[in-house]
Coordinates of C-alpha atoms in Angstrom, one line a residue:
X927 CA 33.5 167.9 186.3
X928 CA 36.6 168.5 188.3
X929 CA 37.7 172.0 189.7
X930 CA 40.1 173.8 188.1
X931 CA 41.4 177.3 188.2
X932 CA 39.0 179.1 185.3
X933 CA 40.1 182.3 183.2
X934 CA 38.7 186.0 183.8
X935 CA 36.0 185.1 181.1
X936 CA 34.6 182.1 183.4
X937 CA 35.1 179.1 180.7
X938 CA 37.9 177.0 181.2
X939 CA 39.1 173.6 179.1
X940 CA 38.5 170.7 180.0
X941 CA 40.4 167.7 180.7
X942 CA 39.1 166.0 177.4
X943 CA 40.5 169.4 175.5
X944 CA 43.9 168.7 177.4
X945 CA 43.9 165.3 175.9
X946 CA 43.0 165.7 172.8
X947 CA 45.7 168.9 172.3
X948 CA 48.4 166.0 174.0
X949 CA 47.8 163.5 171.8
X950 CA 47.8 165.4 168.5
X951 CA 51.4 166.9 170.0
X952 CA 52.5 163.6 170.4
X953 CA 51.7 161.7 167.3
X954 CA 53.0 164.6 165.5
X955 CA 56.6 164.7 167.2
X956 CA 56.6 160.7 167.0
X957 CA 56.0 161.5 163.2
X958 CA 58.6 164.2 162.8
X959 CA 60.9 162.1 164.5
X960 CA 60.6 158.6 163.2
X961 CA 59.9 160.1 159.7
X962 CA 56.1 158.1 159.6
X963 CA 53.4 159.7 157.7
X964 CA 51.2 157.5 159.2
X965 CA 51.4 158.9 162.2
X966 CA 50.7 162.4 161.0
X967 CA 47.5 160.7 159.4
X968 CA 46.2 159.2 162.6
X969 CA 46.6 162.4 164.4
X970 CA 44.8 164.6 161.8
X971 CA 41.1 163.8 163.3
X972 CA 41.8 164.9 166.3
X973 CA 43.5 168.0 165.3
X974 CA 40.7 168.7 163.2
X975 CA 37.7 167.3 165.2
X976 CA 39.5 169.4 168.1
X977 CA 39.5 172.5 165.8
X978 CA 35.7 172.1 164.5
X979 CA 34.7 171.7 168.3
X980 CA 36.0 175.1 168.9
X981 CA 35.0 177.0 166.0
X982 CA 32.7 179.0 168.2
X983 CA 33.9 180.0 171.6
X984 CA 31.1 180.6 174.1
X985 CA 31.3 184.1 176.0
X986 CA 28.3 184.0 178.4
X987 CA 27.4 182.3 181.8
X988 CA 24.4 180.8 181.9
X989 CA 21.9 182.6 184.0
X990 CA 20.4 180.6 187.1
X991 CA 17.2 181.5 188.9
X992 CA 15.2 180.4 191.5
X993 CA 11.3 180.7 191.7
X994 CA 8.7 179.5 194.3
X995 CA 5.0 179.5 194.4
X996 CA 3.7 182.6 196.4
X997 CA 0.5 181.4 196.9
X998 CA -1.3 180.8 200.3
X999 CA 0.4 177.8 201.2
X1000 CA -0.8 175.8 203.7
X1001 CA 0.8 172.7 205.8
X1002 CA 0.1 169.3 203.8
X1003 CA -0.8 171.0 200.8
X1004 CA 1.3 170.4 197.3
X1005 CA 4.1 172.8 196.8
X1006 CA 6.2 173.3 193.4
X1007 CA 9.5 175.3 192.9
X1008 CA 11.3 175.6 190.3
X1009 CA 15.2 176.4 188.8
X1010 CA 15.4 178.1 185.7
X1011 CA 18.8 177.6 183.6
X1012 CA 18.9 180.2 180.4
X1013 CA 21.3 180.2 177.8
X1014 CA 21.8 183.9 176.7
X1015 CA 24.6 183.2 174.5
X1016 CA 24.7 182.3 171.3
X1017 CA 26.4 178.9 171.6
X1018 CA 24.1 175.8 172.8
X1019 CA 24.7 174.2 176.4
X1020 CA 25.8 170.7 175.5
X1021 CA 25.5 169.7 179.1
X1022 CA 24.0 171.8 182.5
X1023 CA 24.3 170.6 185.2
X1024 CA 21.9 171.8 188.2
X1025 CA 21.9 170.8 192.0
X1026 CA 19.8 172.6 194.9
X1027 CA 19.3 172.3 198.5
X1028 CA 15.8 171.6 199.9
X1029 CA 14.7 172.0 203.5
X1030 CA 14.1 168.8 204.8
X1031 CA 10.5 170.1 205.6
X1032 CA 9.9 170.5 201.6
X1033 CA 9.4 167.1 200.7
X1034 CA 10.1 166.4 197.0
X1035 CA 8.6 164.0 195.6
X1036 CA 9.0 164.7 191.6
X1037 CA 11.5 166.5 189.8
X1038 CA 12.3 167.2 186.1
X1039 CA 13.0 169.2 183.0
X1040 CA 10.4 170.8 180.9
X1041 CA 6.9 168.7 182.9
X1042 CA 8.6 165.2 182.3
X1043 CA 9.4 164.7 186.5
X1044 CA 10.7 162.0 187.5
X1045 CA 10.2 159.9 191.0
X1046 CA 13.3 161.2 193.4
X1047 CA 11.7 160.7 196.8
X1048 CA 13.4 157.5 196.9
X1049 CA 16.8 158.0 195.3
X1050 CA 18.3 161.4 196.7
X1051 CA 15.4 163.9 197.0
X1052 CA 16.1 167.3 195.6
X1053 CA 19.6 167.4 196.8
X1054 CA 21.3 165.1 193.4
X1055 CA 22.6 166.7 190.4
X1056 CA 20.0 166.9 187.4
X1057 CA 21.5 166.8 183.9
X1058 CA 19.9 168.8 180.3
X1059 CA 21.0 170.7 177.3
X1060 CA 20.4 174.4 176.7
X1061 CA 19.7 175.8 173.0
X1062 CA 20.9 178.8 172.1
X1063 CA 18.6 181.9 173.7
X1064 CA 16.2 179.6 175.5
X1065 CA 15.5 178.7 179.1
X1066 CA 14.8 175.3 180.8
X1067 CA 12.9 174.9 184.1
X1068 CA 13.5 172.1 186.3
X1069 CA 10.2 171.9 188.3
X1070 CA 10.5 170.6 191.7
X1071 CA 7.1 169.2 193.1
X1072 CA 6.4 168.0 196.7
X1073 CA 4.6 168.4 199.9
X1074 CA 5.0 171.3 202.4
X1075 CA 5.2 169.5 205.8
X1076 CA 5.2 172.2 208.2
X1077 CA 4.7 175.6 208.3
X1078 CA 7.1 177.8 208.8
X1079 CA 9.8 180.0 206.0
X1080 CA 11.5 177.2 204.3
X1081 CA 14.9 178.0 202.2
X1082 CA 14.9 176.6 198.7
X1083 CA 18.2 176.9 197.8
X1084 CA 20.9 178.0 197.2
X1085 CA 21.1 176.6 193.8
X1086 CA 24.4 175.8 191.3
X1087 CA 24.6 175.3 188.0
X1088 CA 27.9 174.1 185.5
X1089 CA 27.6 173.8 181.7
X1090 CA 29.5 172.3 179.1
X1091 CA 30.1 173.6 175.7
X1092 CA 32.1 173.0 172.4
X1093 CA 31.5 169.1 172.7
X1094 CA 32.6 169.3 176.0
X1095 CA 35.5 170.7 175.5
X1096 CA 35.1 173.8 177.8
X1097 CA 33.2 174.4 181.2
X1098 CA 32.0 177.4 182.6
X1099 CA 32.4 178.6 186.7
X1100 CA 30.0 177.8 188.8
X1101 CA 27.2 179.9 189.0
X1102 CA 25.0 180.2 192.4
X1103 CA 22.1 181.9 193.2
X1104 CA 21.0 182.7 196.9
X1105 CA 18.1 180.9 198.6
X1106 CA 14.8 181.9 198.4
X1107 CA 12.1 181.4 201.2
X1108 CA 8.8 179.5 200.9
X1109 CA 6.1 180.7 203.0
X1110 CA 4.0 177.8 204.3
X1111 CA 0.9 179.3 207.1
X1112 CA -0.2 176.7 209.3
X1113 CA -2.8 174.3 209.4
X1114 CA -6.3 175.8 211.2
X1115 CA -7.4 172.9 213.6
X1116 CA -11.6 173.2 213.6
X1117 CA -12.5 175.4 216.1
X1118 CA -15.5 176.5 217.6
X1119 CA -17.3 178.3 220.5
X1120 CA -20.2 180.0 220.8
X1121 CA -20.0 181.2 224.8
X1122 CA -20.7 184.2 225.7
X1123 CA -17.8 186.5 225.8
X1124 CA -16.9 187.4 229.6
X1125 CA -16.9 191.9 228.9
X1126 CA -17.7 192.6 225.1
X1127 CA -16.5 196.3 224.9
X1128 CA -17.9 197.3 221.7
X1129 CA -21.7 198.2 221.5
X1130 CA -22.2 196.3 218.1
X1131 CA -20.7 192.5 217.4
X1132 CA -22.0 189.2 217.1
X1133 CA -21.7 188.2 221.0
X1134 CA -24.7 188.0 223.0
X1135 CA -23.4 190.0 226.0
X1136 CA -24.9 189.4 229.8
X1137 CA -25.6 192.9 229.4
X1138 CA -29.0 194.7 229.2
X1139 CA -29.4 196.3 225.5
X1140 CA -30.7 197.0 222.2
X1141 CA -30.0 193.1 220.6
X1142 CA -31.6 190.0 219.2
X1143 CA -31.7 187.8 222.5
X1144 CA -34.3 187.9 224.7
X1145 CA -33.9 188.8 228.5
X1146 CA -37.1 188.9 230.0
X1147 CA -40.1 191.6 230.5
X1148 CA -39.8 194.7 232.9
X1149 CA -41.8 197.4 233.4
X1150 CA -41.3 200.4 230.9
X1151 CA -39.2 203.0 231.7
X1152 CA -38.4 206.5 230.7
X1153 CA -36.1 205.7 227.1
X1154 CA -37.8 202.5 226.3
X1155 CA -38.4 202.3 222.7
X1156 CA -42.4 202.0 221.8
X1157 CA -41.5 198.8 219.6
X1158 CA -40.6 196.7 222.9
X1159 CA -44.0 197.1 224.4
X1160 CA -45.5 193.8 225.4
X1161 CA -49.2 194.3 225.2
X1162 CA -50.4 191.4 225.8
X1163 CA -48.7 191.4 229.6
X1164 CA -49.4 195.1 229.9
X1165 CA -52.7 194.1 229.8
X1166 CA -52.7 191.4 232.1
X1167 CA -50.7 193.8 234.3
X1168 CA -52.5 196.8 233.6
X1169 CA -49.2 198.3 233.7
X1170 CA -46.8 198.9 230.5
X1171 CA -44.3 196.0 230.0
X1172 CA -41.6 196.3 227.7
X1173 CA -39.3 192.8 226.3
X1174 CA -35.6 193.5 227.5
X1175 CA -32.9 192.4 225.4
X1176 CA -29.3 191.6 225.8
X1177 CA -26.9 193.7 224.0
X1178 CA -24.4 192.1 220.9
X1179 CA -21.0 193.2 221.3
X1180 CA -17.7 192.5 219.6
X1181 CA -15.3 191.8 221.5
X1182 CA -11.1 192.0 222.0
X1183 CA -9.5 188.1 221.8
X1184 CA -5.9 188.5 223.1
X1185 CA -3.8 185.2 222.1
X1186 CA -0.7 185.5 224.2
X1187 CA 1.9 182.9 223.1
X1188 CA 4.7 181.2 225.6
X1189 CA 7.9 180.9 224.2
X1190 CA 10.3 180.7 226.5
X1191 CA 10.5 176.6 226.0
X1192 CA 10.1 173.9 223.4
X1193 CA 9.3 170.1 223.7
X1194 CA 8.5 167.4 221.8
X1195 CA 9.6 166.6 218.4
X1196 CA 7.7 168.0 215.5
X1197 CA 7.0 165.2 212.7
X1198 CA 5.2 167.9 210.2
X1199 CA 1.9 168.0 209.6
X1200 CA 1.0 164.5 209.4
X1201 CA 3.3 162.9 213.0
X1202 CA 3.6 163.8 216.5
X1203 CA 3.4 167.7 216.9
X1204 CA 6.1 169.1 219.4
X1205 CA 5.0 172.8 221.6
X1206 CA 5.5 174.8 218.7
X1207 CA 3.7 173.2 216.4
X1208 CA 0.4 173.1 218.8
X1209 CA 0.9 176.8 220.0
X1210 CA 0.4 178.1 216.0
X1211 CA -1.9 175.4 214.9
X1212 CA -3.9 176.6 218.0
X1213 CA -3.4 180.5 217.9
X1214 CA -3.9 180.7 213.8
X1215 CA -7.3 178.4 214.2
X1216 CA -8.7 180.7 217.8
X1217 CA -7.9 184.2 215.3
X1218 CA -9.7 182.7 212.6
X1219 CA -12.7 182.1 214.5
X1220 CA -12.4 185.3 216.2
X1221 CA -11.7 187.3 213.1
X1222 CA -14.7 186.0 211.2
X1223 CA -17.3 186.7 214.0
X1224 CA -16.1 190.5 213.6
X1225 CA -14.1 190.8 217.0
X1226 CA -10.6 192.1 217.1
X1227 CA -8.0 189.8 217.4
X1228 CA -4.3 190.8 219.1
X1229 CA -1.0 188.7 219.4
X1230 CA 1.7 188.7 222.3
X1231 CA 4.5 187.0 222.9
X1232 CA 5.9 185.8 226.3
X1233 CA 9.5 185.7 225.8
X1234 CA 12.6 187.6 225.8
X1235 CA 11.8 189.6 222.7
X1236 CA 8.1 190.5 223.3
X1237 CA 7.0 190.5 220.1
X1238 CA 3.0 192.3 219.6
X1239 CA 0.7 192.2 216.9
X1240 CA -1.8 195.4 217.1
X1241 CA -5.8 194.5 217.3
X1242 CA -7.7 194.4 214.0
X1243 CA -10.5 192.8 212.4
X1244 CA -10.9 191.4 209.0
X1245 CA -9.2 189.4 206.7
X1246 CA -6.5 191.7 206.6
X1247 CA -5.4 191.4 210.0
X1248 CA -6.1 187.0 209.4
X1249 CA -3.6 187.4 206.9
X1250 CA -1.0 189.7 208.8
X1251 CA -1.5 186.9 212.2
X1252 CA -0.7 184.0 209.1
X1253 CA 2.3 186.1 208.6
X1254 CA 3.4 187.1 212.4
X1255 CA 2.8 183.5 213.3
X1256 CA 5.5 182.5 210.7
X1257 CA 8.1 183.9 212.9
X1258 CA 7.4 182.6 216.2
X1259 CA 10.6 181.0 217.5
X1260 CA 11.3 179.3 221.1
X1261 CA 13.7 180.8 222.8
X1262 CA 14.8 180.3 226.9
X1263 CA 16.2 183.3 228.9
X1264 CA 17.6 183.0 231.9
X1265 CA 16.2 186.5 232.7
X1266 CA 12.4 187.6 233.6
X1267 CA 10.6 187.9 230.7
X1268 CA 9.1 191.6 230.2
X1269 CA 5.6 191.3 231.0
X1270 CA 4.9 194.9 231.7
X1271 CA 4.0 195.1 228.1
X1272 CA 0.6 193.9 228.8
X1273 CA -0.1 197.5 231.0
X1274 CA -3.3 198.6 230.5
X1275 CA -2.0 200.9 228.0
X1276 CA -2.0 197.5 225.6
X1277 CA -4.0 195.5 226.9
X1278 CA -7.7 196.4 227.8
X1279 CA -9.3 195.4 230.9
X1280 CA -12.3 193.8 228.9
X1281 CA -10.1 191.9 226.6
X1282 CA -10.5 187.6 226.8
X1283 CA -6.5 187.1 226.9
X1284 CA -5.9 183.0 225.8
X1285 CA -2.6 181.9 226.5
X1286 CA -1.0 179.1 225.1
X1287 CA 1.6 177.6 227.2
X1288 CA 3.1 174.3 228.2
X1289 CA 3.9 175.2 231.7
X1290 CA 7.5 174.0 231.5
X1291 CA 8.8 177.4 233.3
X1292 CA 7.3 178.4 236.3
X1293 CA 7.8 182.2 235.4
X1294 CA 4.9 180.7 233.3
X1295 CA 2.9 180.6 235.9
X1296 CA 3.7 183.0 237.6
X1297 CA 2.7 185.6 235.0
X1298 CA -0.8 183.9 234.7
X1299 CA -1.3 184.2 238.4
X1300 CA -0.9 187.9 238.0
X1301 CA -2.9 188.6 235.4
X1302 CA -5.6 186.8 237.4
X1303 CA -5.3 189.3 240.3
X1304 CA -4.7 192.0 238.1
X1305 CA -8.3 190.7 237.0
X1306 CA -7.9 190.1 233.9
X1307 CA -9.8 187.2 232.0
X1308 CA -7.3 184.7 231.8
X1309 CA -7.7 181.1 229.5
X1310 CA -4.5 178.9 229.7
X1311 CA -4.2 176.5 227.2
X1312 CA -1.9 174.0 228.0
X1313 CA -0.5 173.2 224.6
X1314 CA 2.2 170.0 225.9
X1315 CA 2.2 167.3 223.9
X1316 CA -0.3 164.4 225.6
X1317 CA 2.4 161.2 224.0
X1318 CA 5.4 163.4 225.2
X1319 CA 7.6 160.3 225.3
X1320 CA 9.5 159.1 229.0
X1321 CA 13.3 159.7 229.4
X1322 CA 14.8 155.7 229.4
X1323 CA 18.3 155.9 229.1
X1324 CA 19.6 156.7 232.6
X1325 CA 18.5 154.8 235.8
X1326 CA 17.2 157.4 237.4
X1327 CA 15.3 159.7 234.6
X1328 CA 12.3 157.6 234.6
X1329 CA 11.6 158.8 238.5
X1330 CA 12.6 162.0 237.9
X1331 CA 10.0 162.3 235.3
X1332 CA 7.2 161.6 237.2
X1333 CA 8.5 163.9 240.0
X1334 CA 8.5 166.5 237.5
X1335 CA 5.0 165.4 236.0
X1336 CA 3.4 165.9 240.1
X1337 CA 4.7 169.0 240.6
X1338 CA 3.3 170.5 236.9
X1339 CA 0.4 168.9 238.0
X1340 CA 0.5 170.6 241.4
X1341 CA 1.5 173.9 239.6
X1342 CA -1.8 173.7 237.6
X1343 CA -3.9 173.2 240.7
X1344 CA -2.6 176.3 242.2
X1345 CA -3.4 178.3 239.3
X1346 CA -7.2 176.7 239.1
X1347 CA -7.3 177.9 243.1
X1348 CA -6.1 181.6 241.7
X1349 CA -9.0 181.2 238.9
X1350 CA -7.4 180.5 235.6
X1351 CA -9.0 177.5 234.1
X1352 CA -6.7 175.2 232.6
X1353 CA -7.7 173.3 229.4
X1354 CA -6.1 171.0 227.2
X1355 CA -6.2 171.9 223.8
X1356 CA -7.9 169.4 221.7
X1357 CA -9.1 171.5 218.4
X1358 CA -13.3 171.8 218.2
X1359 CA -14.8 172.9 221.6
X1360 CA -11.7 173.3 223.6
X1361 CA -12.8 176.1 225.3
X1362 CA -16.7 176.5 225.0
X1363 CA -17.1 175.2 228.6
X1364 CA -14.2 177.1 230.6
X1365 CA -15.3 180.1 228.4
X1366 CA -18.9 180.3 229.6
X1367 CA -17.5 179.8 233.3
X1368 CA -15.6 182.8 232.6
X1369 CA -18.2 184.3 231.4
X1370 CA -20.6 183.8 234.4
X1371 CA -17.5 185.1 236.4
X1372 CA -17.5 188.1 235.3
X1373 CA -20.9 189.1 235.4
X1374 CA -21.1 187.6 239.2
X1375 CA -22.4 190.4 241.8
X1376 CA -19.0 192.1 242.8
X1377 CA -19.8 191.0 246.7
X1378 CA -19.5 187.7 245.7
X1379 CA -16.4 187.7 244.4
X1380 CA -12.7 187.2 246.1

């Protein structure tokens, strides 16, 4: 339908009105002035079919809304939208028209009115006009079904609909309706580890602590002492001993988890859930599936941000505070600064001294480093993850990048000896059991004889 300026009321003729009104004109001035009454015959159907077609005018704009599921929508999972054109006139819709925009991480695969879709992923996606009629007081849906490919907000939208009424004879405006945002959470990788936290603060969790206690693990036998409860008594080495034992237990703690992102750089390019993941992608795959873990043992679970906005997500427990990280994790944006990230935020005033911090970070920027090096000697119990992409791919296109890349790649390399000689542990991220072995060296760390210690 071609653009055209349209009336205060929002309908405007068409060019098949304009033609059918120049027609009639001229057949009836031919016949007036050649004096031919055929003429007038030949132009009295489309006079009158003209007339008929506009008998009743259409007032109303169609109404255009856009709808997506709410649900928990995960990364790889199906994902449906859909478009609602209604009619709130009293005219039918001969023709509607309706076109959206899709992010390209929404992948449509289906797409139709009233449940008969169609196969689109292979002839224009969501972005191609789709074409129905529109009774009188009713609504049609046209239901958009794909895959979510990455997590993130994705827009759906904005979305434009035309119609055509009176045989075509008049079009409405344009009507648009703002874009709508799908919430898609990301994927939890399997994760597990069952060390022993390095300082549990709490007296009651689901950690067996190196700490002596009323718990379920067993720590050996010592002789009883003023407090002991009755209960422990070992009689049968009392006896040998002819002394009172009692069996000393560890303690079960919960514990703080603090996942510190690093966001000061991105690399890599994301393919979605199912190809190559960039930075991004493996610092919320990784942070979502460690809060998980660490939510549903009962331990408290904080979020920080290492970048120029310092972004913080309070410690909670529950499924309440799995749902708010889901949500905090959907806004998580790389951005550079050429000035020093704020990392005073992590005082002591936020950040307890028994807390495990984990941070993810791909050690592009040496401020990086720098910042995990003093939270060591501030000692805290520090966990880098280094979240860069294993099949990063090497620079080809200049002479000289190839070298230059493997220059860079020894001196990260160096970078993360240095910080294993300061004592954080380094560990690739690789989903299940990342961290259960650097986490029980931790853990031995901490309860090490203080004399022992740098």
């Amino acid at each position: 339908m071609a653009d055209r300026q349209e009336p205060a009321s929002g309908w405007a003729p068409t060019r098949a009105l304009g033609r059918a009104v120049l027609l009639t004109g001229l057949l009836l001035v031919a016949a007036v002035l050649l004096g031919r009454i055929d003429l007038v015959v030949l132009a009295t159907p489309f006079a009158l079919g003209t007339a008929y077609a506009l008998r009743r005018r259409p007032t109303a704009l169609p109404d255009l809304e856009l709808g997506a599921a709410d649900a928990h929508l995960v990364e790889g999972t199906p994902m449906t939208a859909t478009v609602a054109v209604a009619n709130p006139d009293t005219v039918s819709y001969d023709v509607a028209v309706v076109r959206t925009r899709m992010s390209h991480w929404l992948r449509v695969e289906k797409a139709g009115f009233g449940g008969a879709g169609v196969d689109v992923s292979h002839s224009g996606g969501a972005d191609r006009p789709f074409v129905t009629s529109v009774p009188s007081g009713a609504a049609v849906d046209l239901e958009l079904t794909g895959t979510a490919l990455r997590w993130g907000r994705h827009p759906i939208g904005p979305a434009g609909a035309r119609v055509a009424a009176a045989d075509g004879l008049l079009v409405s405006r344009a009507v648009v309706t703002g874009a709508v945002r799908m919430r898609v959470y990301p994927m939890t990788e399997p994760f597990e580890a069952v060390e022993a936290m390095p300082r549990a603060a709490g007296l009651v969790g689901a950690h067996h602590s190196r700490r002596p206690g009323e718990g379920g693990e067993l720590a050996g036998v010592r002789v009883f002492a003023p407090g002991d409860r009755l209960r422990r008594i070992d009689w049968r080495v009392s006896l040998r001993a002819r002394q009172l034992h009692v069996a000393a237990t560890l303690s079960d703690r919960d514990a703080e988890v603090v996942v510190l992102l690093d966001v000061l750089a991105e690399a890599g390019r994301s393919g979605g859930v199912h190809g190559a993941a960039s930075v991004l992608d493996t610092t919320v795959r990784a942070a979502a599936a460690i809060a998980e873990h660490y939510l549903h043992r009962g331990d408290r679970v904080a979020l920080l941000e290492y970048g120029p906005a310092a972004r913080r997500l309070r410690p909670a427990t529950g499924r309440r505070q799995y749902l708010t990280v889901l949500e905090w994790l959907l806004d998580v944006t790389a951005e550079s600064s050429p000035h020093e990230p704020y990392d005073q935020v992590f005082g002591p005033q936020l950040l307890s001294s028994d807390a495990l911090v984990v941070v993810l970070t791909p050690l592009l920027d040496e401020r990086s480093a720098q910042m995990l090096a003093r939270m060591a000697r501030g000692g805290r119990f520090v966990v880098a993850v280094d979240t860069l992409p294993a099949e990063l791919p090497v620079p080809t296109d200049r002479g000289w990048a190839e070298v230059a890349y493997r220059l860079w790649r020894l001196d990260r390399d160096t970078m993360i000896g240095q910080l294993r000689e300061h004592g954080v542990p380094v560990v690739r991220w690789a989903g299940a059991g990342s961290l259960d072995q650097v986490l029980r060296d931790v853990a031995r760390l901490a309860t090490a004889p203080r004399a022992g210690m740098r």
